[in-house]
Amino acid sequence: MRELSDIEAWRQFAHGERVAGRSVGLVPTMGALHQGHVSLFRAAKAASDVVIATIFVNPRQFADENDLARYPRTLEHDRELAAECGVDCLVTPTLDEMWPDYPDCTPTTVSVRGIGDVFEGADRPGHFDGVASVVAKLFAVTGPSHAFFGEKDFQQLAVVRQLVRDLGFDVEVVGCPIVRDEDGLALSSRNVRLSSEARRRALGLSRALSYVASTSARASTLRATMRTILDDAGIDVAYAEVVDPRTLRPSGDDESGPRRALVAGFVDGVRLLDNGPVTVVREN
Ligand code: PAF
């Protein structure tokens, strides 16, 4: 596995592969790699000739300095895992390569309004500006044919899809299914910060989602049910919503059909997200 941190070398590598007629798959990450990332690497290997993975803890998407400082960094382990998964090139750019003179100089911002302003965007101001800006730069430098993102960050995936549509990037965005531990907890780099007691409470998230996935009801009933399960589990709920999977608009009780349930909350100060499919039925 090749490892690069310099933007010009990374651009040249990707360009060389494209010129040689090989398709380039991109897996953007912030490191602290786990089996969820492994599933992205596998999907990228299956769909592209060459896989480039990036590890960059992007300060611009953290609304809270403490969250950024506590974000796990495990580069040695990440390097090994990426190599084992057959990643061809691991890119670990420095802060100055990605955002020269940050924070003294304000970098260009890509802002996906609307779907970027609700849920995570409302609770973490600037978060999706940071995500959209860094993803736009990763696409611009790499020029991938495909890019792979986990469905665990469902709203992020929707923001990236709109960014690609609106700015005309020639890249197919591939959403990969959530990977869960045996107990149902969705894998996240933040899970390492949970004590065993906090982890037990966090299972309320997947419990709420599997309960509503197994039943059909009005959107408001599903919302209320999820909130009750989350409250009972001792989760400090940020939101529990049922939305249109493309627009992320909350579903009304006059709608029926497949929708997405989104939940988020704090357990011992750790913000956790999860989501899953659900079916709403119209009020009679
Ligand atoms: O999902 C992530 O790890 C990050 O938000 C991403 C897409 C790598 C952008 O920094």
mmCIF file of C-alpha atoms and ligand atoms in Angstrom:
data_model
loop_
_atom_site.group_PDB
_atom_site.id
_atom_site.type_symbol
_atom_site.label_atom_id
_atom_site.label_comp_id
_atom_site.label_asym_id
_atom_site.label_seq_id
_atom_site.Cartn_x
_atom_site.Cartn_y
_atom_site.Cartn_z
ATOM 1 C CA MET A 1 0.000 0.000 0.000
ATOM 2 C CA ARG A 2 1.274 3.401 -0.969
ATOM 3 C CA GLU A 3 0.973 6.197 1.608
ATOM 4 C CA LEU A 4 0.877 9.868 0.624
ATOM 5 C CA SER A 5 0.324 13.090 2.493
ATOM 6 C CA ASP A 6 1.258 15.633 -0.123
ATOM 7 C CA ILE A 7 -1.639 16.923 -2.269
ATOM 8 C CA GLU A 8 0.351 17.104 -5.498
ATOM 9 C CA ALA A 9 1.604 13.509 -5.162
ATOM 10 C CA TRP A 10 -1.937 12.331 -4.356
ATOM 11 C CA ARG A 11 -3.392 14.215 -7.348
ATOM 12 C CA GLN A 12 -0.685 12.767 -9.640
ATOM 13 C CA PHE A 13 -1.272 9.232 -8.372
ATOM 14 C CA ALA A 14 -5.035 9.400 -9.000
ATOM 15 C CA HIS A 15 -4.524 11.109 -12.352
ATOM 16 C CA GLY A 16 -2.011 8.424 -13.444
ATOM 17 C CA GLU A 17 -4.481 5.667 -12.596
ATOM 18 C CA ARG A 18 -7.290 7.344 -14.559
ATOM 19 C CA VAL A 19 -5.024 7.961 -17.564
ATOM 20 C CA ALA A 20 -4.059 4.267 -17.477
ATOM 21 C CA GLY A 21 -7.780 3.483 -17.817
ATOM 22 C CA ARG A 22 -8.306 2.331 -14.235
ATOM 23 C CA SER A 23 -11.344 3.450 -12.249
ATOM 24 C CA VAL A 24 -10.607 5.076 -8.891
ATOM 25 C CA GLY A 25 -12.809 4.443 -5.847
ATOM 26 C CA LEU A 26 -12.530 6.883 -2.939
ATOM 27 C CA VAL A 27 -13.243 6.088 0.710
ATOM 28 C CA PRO A 28 -13.064 9.292 2.770
ATOM 29 C CA THR A 29 -12.587 8.712 6.528
ATOM 30 C CA MET A 30 -11.448 10.447 9.666
ATOM 31 C CA GLY A 31 -9.538 7.354 10.800
ATOM 32 C CA ALA A 32 -10.173 5.321 13.982
ATOM 33 C CA LEU A 33 -11.114 2.644 11.481
ATOM 34 C CA HIS A 34 -13.507 -0.167 12.416
ATOM 35 C CA GLN A 35 -15.540 -2.868 10.662
ATOM 36 C CA GLY A 36 -17.890 -0.221 9.252
ATOM 37 C CA HIS A 37 -14.928 1.217 7.323
ATOM 38 C CA VAL A 38 -13.878 -2.296 6.332
ATOM 39 C CA SER A 39 -17.266 -2.714 4.653
ATOM 40 C CA LEU A 40 -16.642 0.524 2.716
ATOM 41 C CA PHE A 41 -13.201 -0.707 1.608
ATOM 42 C CA ARG A 42 -14.747 -4.006 0.463
ATOM 43 C CA ALA A 43 -17.457 -2.216 -1.517
ATOM 44 C CA ALA A 44 -14.814 0.053 -3.065
ATOM 45 C CA LYS A 45 -12.609 -2.936 -4.011
ATOM 46 C CA ALA A 46 -15.558 -4.643 -5.679
ATOM 47 C CA ALA A 47 -16.580 -1.577 -7.701
ATOM 48 C CA SER A 48 -13.262 0.020 -8.673
ATOM 49 C CA ASP A 49 -9.820 -0.926 -10.020
ATOM 50 C CA VAL A 50 -7.922 1.204 -7.526
ATOM 51 C CA VAL A 51 -8.969 2.214 -4.005
ATOM 52 C CA ILE A 52 -7.803 5.433 -2.415
ATOM 53 C CA ALA A 53 -8.701 5.942 1.255
ATOM 54 C CA THR A 54 -8.191 9.234 3.038
ATOM 55 C CA ILE A 55 -7.727 9.828 6.753
ATOM 56 C CA PHE A 56 -8.182 13.428 7.779
ATOM 57 C CA VAL A 57 -9.725 14.610 11.041
ATOM 58 C CA ASN A 58 -11.334 17.689 9.575
ATOM 59 C CA PRO A 59 -11.482 20.424 12.230
ATOM 60 C CA ARG A 60 -14.023 22.397 10.206
ATOM 61 C CA GLN A 61 -16.801 19.878 10.843
ATOM 62 C CA PHE A 62 -16.475 19.911 14.644
ATOM 63 C CA ALA A 63 -18.723 22.484 16.280
ATOM 64 C CA ASP A 64 -17.147 21.698 19.647
ATOM 65 C CA GLU A 65 -13.392 21.978 20.347
ATOM 66 C CA ASN A 66 -13.567 19.256 23.029
ATOM 67 C CA ASP A 67 -15.184 16.830 20.611
ATOM 68 C CA LEU A 68 -12.334 17.466 18.156
ATOM 69 C CA ALA A 69 -9.676 17.032 20.852
ATOM 70 C CA ARG A 70 -11.251 13.763 22.051
ATOM 71 C CA TYR A 71 -11.770 12.285 18.585
ATOM 72 C CA PRO A 72 -9.835 8.960 18.583
ATOM 73 C CA ARG A 73 -6.632 8.877 16.526
ATOM 74 C CA THR A 74 -5.210 5.408 15.803
ATOM 75 C CA LEU A 75 -3.018 5.830 12.723
ATOM 76 C CA GLU A 76 -0.804 2.742 13.228
ATOM 77 C CA HIS A 77 -3.819 0.468 13.532
ATOM 78 C CA ASP A 78 -5.596 2.246 10.643
ATOM 79 C CA ARG A 79 -2.608 1.771 8.370
ATOM 80 C CA GLU A 80 -2.555 -1.976 9.072
ATOM 81 C CA LEU A 81 -6.290 -2.387 8.598
ATOM 82 C CA ALA A 82 -6.348 -0.419 5.328
ATOM 83 C CA ALA A 83 -3.440 -2.507 3.976
ATOM 84 C CA GLU A 84 -5.159 -5.757 5.028
ATOM 85 C CA CYS A 85 -8.296 -4.652 3.178
ATOM 86 C CA GLY A 86 -6.349 -4.093 -0.027
ATOM 87 C CA VAL A 87 -6.474 -0.285 -0.075
ATOM 88 C CA ASP A 88 -4.021 0.745 -2.793
ATOM 89 C CA CYS A 89 -3.220 4.214 -1.560
ATOM 90 C CA LEU A 90 -3.736 5.718 1.904
ATOM 91 C CA VAL A 91 -3.774 9.498 1.909
ATOM 92 C CA THR A 92 -3.111 11.231 5.235
ATOM 93 C CA PRO A 93 -2.939 14.924 4.392
ATOM 94 C CA THR A 94 -1.742 17.444 6.951
ATOM 95 C CA LEU A 95 -3.987 20.275 8.124
ATOM 96 C CA ASP A 96 -1.876 22.749 6.182
ATOM 97 C CA GLU A 97 -2.209 20.723 2.965
ATOM 98 C CA MET A 98 -5.981 20.624 3.287
ATOM 99 C CA TRP A 99 -6.698 24.066 4.724
ATOM 100 C CA PRO A 100 -3.642 26.297 4.261
ATOM 101 C CA ASP A 101 -3.210 28.836 7.102
ATOM 102 C CA TYR A 102 -6.320 27.579 8.911
ATOM 103 C CA PRO A 103 -7.758 29.009 11.148
ATOM 104 C CA ASP A 104 -6.126 32.404 10.463
ATOM 105 C CA CYS A 105 -7.336 32.307 6.887
ATOM 106 C CA THR A 106 -10.994 31.327 6.314
ATOM 107 C CA PRO A 107 -11.093 28.619 3.647
ATOM 108 C CA THR A 108 -13.684 28.423 0.876
ATOM 109 C CA THR A 109 -16.924 27.005 2.191
ATOM 110 C CA VAL A 110 -19.358 24.745 0.378
ATOM 111 C CA SER A 111 -22.738 25.035 2.017
ATOM 112 C CA VAL A 112 -25.618 22.656 1.334
ATOM 113 C CA ARG A 113 -28.576 24.592 2.685
ATOM 114 C CA GLY A 114 -31.914 22.948 3.458
ATOM 115 C CA ILE A 115 -31.055 19.339 4.200
ATOM 116 C CA GLY A 116 -27.799 20.524 5.776
ATOM 117 C CA ASP A 117 -29.605 22.851 8.193
ATOM 118 C CA VAL A 118 -31.782 20.338 10.034
ATOM 119 C CA PHE A 119 -31.078 17.558 12.595
ATOM 120 C CA GLU A 120 -27.271 17.295 12.890
ATOM 121 C CA GLY A 121 -26.926 20.627 11.075
ATOM 122 C CA ALA A 122 -29.225 22.393 13.542
ATOM 123 C CA ASP A 123 -27.586 20.851 16.623
ATOM 124 C CA ARG A 124 -24.007 21.267 15.389
ATOM 125 C CA PRO A 125 -23.833 24.607 13.564
ATOM 126 C CA GLY A 126 -21.337 24.582 10.709
ATOM 127 C CA HIS A 127 -20.964 20.792 10.788
ATOM 128 C CA PHE A 128 -22.221 20.128 7.269
ATOM 129 C CA ASP A 129 -20.412 23.163 5.838
ATOM 130 C CA GLY A 130 -17.251 21.488 7.109
ATOM 131 C CA VAL A 131 -18.254 18.096 5.706
ATOM 132 C CA ALA A 132 -19.357 19.452 2.308
ATOM 133 C CA SER A 133 -16.222 21.591 1.965
ATOM 134 C CA VAL A 134 -13.816 18.761 2.760
ATOM 135 C CA VAL A 135 -15.686 16.233 0.589
ATOM 136 C CA ALA A 136 -15.670 18.710 -2.333
ATOM 137 C CA LYS A 137 -11.896 19.075 -1.928
ATOM 138 C CA LEU A 138 -11.345 15.299 -1.698
ATOM 139 C CA PHE A 139 -13.376 14.868 -4.907
ATOM 140 C CA ALA A 140 -11.555 17.716 -6.669
ATOM 141 C CA VAL A 141 -8.086 16.340 -5.880
ATOM 142 C CA THR A 142 -8.883 12.636 -6.407
ATOM 143 C CA GLY A 143 -11.348 12.687 -9.318
ATOM 144 C CA PRO A 144 -12.898 9.351 -8.278
ATOM 145 C CA SER A 145 -15.466 7.476 -10.361
ATOM 146 C CA HIS A 146 -17.126 6.202 -7.153
ATOM 147 C CA ALA A 147 -17.102 7.401 -3.540
ATOM 148 C CA PHE A 148 -18.246 5.295 -0.587
ATOM 149 C CA PHE A 149 -20.043 6.531 2.528
ATOM 150 C CA GLY A 150 -21.781 4.687 5.352
ATOM 151 C CA GLU A 151 -25.544 4.910 5.755
ATOM 152 C CA LYS A 152 -24.978 5.312 9.473
ATOM 153 C CA ASP A 153 -24.484 9.006 8.779
ATOM 154 C CA PHE A 154 -27.675 9.091 6.747
ATOM 155 C CA GLN A 155 -27.952 12.875 6.644
ATOM 156 C CA GLN A 156 -24.302 13.209 5.598
ATOM 157 C CA LEU A 157 -24.985 10.847 2.709
ATOM 158 C CA ALA A 158 -27.963 12.980 1.616
ATOM 159 C CA VAL A 159 -25.839 16.150 1.852
ATOM 160 C CA VAL A 160 -23.059 14.564 -0.244
ATOM 161 C CA ARG A 161 -25.552 13.366 -2.871
ATOM 162 C CA GLN A 162 -26.968 16.876 -3.199
ATOM 163 C CA LEU A 163 -23.474 18.392 -3.343
ATOM 164 C CA VAL A 164 -22.608 16.064 -6.244
ATOM 165 C CA ARG A 165 -25.867 16.870 -8.040
ATOM 166 C CA ASP A 166 -25.596 20.619 -7.550
ATOM 167 C CA LEU A 167 -21.897 21.053 -8.352
ATOM 168 C CA GLY A 168 -21.783 18.494 -11.164
ATOM 169 C CA PHE A 169 -19.057 16.214 -9.796
ATOM 170 C CA ASP A 170 -18.709 13.201 -12.084
ATOM 171 C CA VAL A 171 -18.772 10.694 -9.244
ATOM 172 C CA GLU A 172 -21.208 7.996 -8.240
ATOM 173 C CA VAL A 173 -21.957 8.196 -4.523
ATOM 174 C CA VAL A 174 -22.425 4.725 -3.037
ATOM 175 C CA GLY A 175 -24.193 4.386 0.318
ATOM 176 C CA CYS A 176 -23.177 1.254 2.267
ATOM 177 C CA PRO A 177 -25.382 -0.451 4.887
ATOM 178 C CA ILE A 178 -24.852 0.170 8.607
ATOM 179 C CA VAL A 179 -22.585 -2.373 10.316
ATOM 180 C CA ARG A 180 -23.651 -3.327 13.852
ATOM 181 C CA ASP A 181 -22.026 -5.101 16.763
ATOM 182 C CA GLU A 182 -23.676 -8.360 17.833
ATOM 183 C CA ASP A 183 -25.716 -6.475 20.441
ATOM 184 C CA GLY A 184 -27.127 -4.166 17.745
ATOM 185 C CA LEU A 185 -25.087 -1.021 18.425
ATOM 186 C CA ALA A 186 -24.210 0.716 15.146
ATOM 187 C CA LEU A 187 -20.417 0.862 14.763
ATOM 188 C CA SER A 188 -18.971 4.322 15.275
ATOM 189 C CA SER A 189 -15.510 5.632 16.068
ATOM 190 C CA ARG A 190 -17.110 7.333 19.088
ATOM 191 C CA ASN A 191 -18.221 4.020 20.680
ATOM 192 C CA VAL A 192 -14.785 3.579 22.305
ATOM 193 C CA ARG A 193 -15.734 6.457 24.614
ATOM 194 C CA LEU A 194 -18.685 4.527 26.088
ATOM 195 C CA SER A 195 -18.363 2.760 29.452
ATOM 196 C CA SER A 196 -20.044 -0.665 29.574
ATOM 197 C CA GLU A 197 -22.982 0.883 31.440
ATOM 198 C CA ALA A 198 -23.283 3.707 28.874
ATOM 199 C CA ARG A 199 -23.085 1.165 26.085
ATOM 200 C CA ARG A 200 -25.982 -0.769 27.598
ATOM 201 C CA ARG A 201 -28.074 2.418 27.603
ATOM 202 C CA ALA A 202 -26.961 3.259 24.042
ATOM 203 C CA LEU A 203 -28.627 0.065 22.847
ATOM 204 C CA GLY A 204 -31.910 1.963 23.223
ATOM 205 C CA LEU A 205 -31.153 3.534 19.832
ATOM 206 C CA SER A 206 -31.135 0.276 17.865
ATOM 207 C CA ARG A 207 -33.971 -1.088 20.023
ATOM 208 C CA ALA A 208 -36.181 1.898 19.117
ATOM 209 C CA LEU A 209 -35.365 1.472 15.431
ATOM 210 C CA SER A 210 -35.976 -2.254 15.294
ATOM 211 C CA TYR A 211 -39.266 -1.816 17.146
ATOM 212 C CA VAL A 212 -40.602 0.744 14.661
ATOM 213 C CA ALA A 213 -39.223 -1.246 11.710
ATOM 214 C CA SER A 214 -41.374 -4.190 12.782
ATOM 215 C CA THR A 215 -44.642 -2.251 12.826
ATOM 216 C CA SER A 216 -46.521 0.125 10.521
ATOM 217 C CA ALA A 217 -48.243 3.161 12.011
ATOM 218 C CA ARG A 218 -48.826 6.872 11.557
ATOM 219 C CA ALA A 219 -45.638 8.934 11.472
ATOM 220 C CA SER A 220 -46.524 10.694 14.740
ATOM 221 C CA THR A 221 -47.130 7.361 16.487
ATOM 222 C CA LEU A 222 -43.761 6.006 15.326
ATOM 223 C CA ARG A 223 -42.050 9.204 16.479
ATOM 224 C CA ALA A 224 -43.669 9.027 19.916
ATOM 225 C CA THR A 225 -42.855 5.317 20.263
ATOM 226 C CA MET A 226 -39.187 5.879 19.481
ATOM 227 C CA ARG A 227 -38.996 8.748 21.955
ATOM 228 C CA THR A 228 -40.518 6.628 24.726
ATOM 229 C CA ILE A 229 -38.033 3.793 24.115
ATOM 230 C CA LEU A 230 -35.109 6.237 24.048
ATOM 231 C CA ASP A 231 -36.269 8.040 27.204
ATOM 232 C CA ASP A 232 -36.763 4.734 29.016
ATOM 233 C CA ALA A 233 -33.235 3.665 28.043
ATOM 234 C CA GLY A 234 -31.818 6.817 29.678
ATOM 235 C CA ILE A 235 -30.751 8.496 26.451
ATOM 236 C CA ASP A 236 -30.778 12.286 26.347
ATOM 237 C CA VAL A 237 -32.706 12.518 23.057
ATOM 238 C CA ALA A 238 -31.607 15.045 20.424
ATOM 239 C CA TYR A 239 -34.236 13.953 17.890
ATOM 240 C CA ALA A 240 -36.378 10.989 16.893
ATOM 241 C CA GLU A 241 -37.917 11.616 13.480
ATOM 242 C CA VAL A 242 -39.507 9.864 10.543
ATOM 243 C CA VAL A 243 -38.472 11.445 7.244
ATOM 244 C CA ASP A 244 -38.548 11.183 3.490
ATOM 245 C CA PRO A 245 -35.197 9.436 2.752
ATOM 246 C CA ARG A 246 -34.258 11.815 -0.065
ATOM 247 C CA THR A 247 -35.403 15.237 1.143
ATOM 248 C CA LEU A 248 -35.244 14.461 4.899
ATOM 249 C CA ARG A 249 -38.573 16.257 5.298
ATOM 250 C CA PRO A 250 -40.509 14.956 8.330
ATOM 251 C CA SER A 251 -43.435 12.761 7.338
ATOM 252 C CA GLY A 252 -46.984 13.856 8.094
ATOM 253 C CA ASP A 253 -49.830 11.630 9.269
ATOM 254 C CA ASP A 254 -51.464 11.990 5.822
ATOM 255 C CA GLU A 255 -48.590 10.068 4.176
ATOM 256 C CA SER A 256 -47.974 6.393 3.664
ATOM 257 C CA GLY A 257 -45.073 4.336 2.308
ATOM 258 C CA PRO A 258 -41.412 3.603 3.072
ATOM 259 C CA ARG A 259 -39.592 6.259 5.092
ATOM 260 C CA ARG A 260 -36.433 6.564 7.222
ATOM 261 C CA ALA A 261 -36.385 6.806 10.997
ATOM 262 C CA LEU A 262 -33.536 8.964 12.338
ATOM 263 C CA VAL A 263 -32.518 8.990 15.996
ATOM 264 C CA ALA A 264 -29.770 10.806 17.881
ATOM 265 C CA GLY A 265 -28.982 11.376 21.505
ATOM 266 C CA PHE A 266 -26.345 11.704 24.176
ATOM 267 C CA VAL A 267 -25.214 8.918 26.456
ATOM 268 C CA ASP A 268 -22.729 10.097 29.082
ATOM 269 C CA GLY A 269 -21.903 13.105 26.917
ATOM 270 C CA VAL A 270 -21.232 11.004 23.787
ATOM 271 C CA ARG A 271 -23.417 11.918 20.827
ATOM 272 C CA LEU A 272 -24.667 8.818 19.003
ATOM 273 C CA LEU A 273 -26.701 8.515 15.795
ATOM 274 C CA ASP A 274 -28.589 5.685 14.193
ATOM 275 C CA ASN A 275 -31.269 5.193 11.545
ATOM 276 C CA GLY A 276 -33.284 2.538 9.812
ATOM 277 C CA PRO A 277 -36.148 1.827 7.429
ATOM 278 C CA VAL A 278 -39.741 2.253 8.528
ATOM 279 C CA THR A 279 -43.185 2.207 6.941
ATOM 280 C CA VAL A 280 -45.764 4.895 7.649
ATOM 281 C CA VAL A 281 -49.485 4.407 7.088
ATOM 282 C CA ARG A 282 -52.003 7.164 6.516
ATOM 283 C CA GLU A 283 -54.459 8.160 9.231
ATOM 284 C CA ASN A 284 -57.972 6.888 8.461
HETATM 285 O O1 PAF B 1 -17.896 10.410 7.850
HETATM 286 C C1 PAF B 1 -16.747 10.859 8.030
HETATM 287 O O2 PAF B 1 -15.845 10.169 8.519
HETATM 288 C C2 PAF B 1 -16.451 12.312 7.674
HETATM 289 O O3 PAF B 1 -17.551 13.122 7.913
HETATM 290 C C3 PAF B 1 -15.936 12.493 6.238
HETATM 291 C C4 PAF B 1 -16.976 12.075 5.220
HETATM 292 C C5 PAF B 1 -14.675 11.668 6.051
HETATM 293 C C6 PAF B 1 -15.588 13.954 5.993
HETATM 294 O O4 PAF B 1 -14.605 14.404 6.868
#
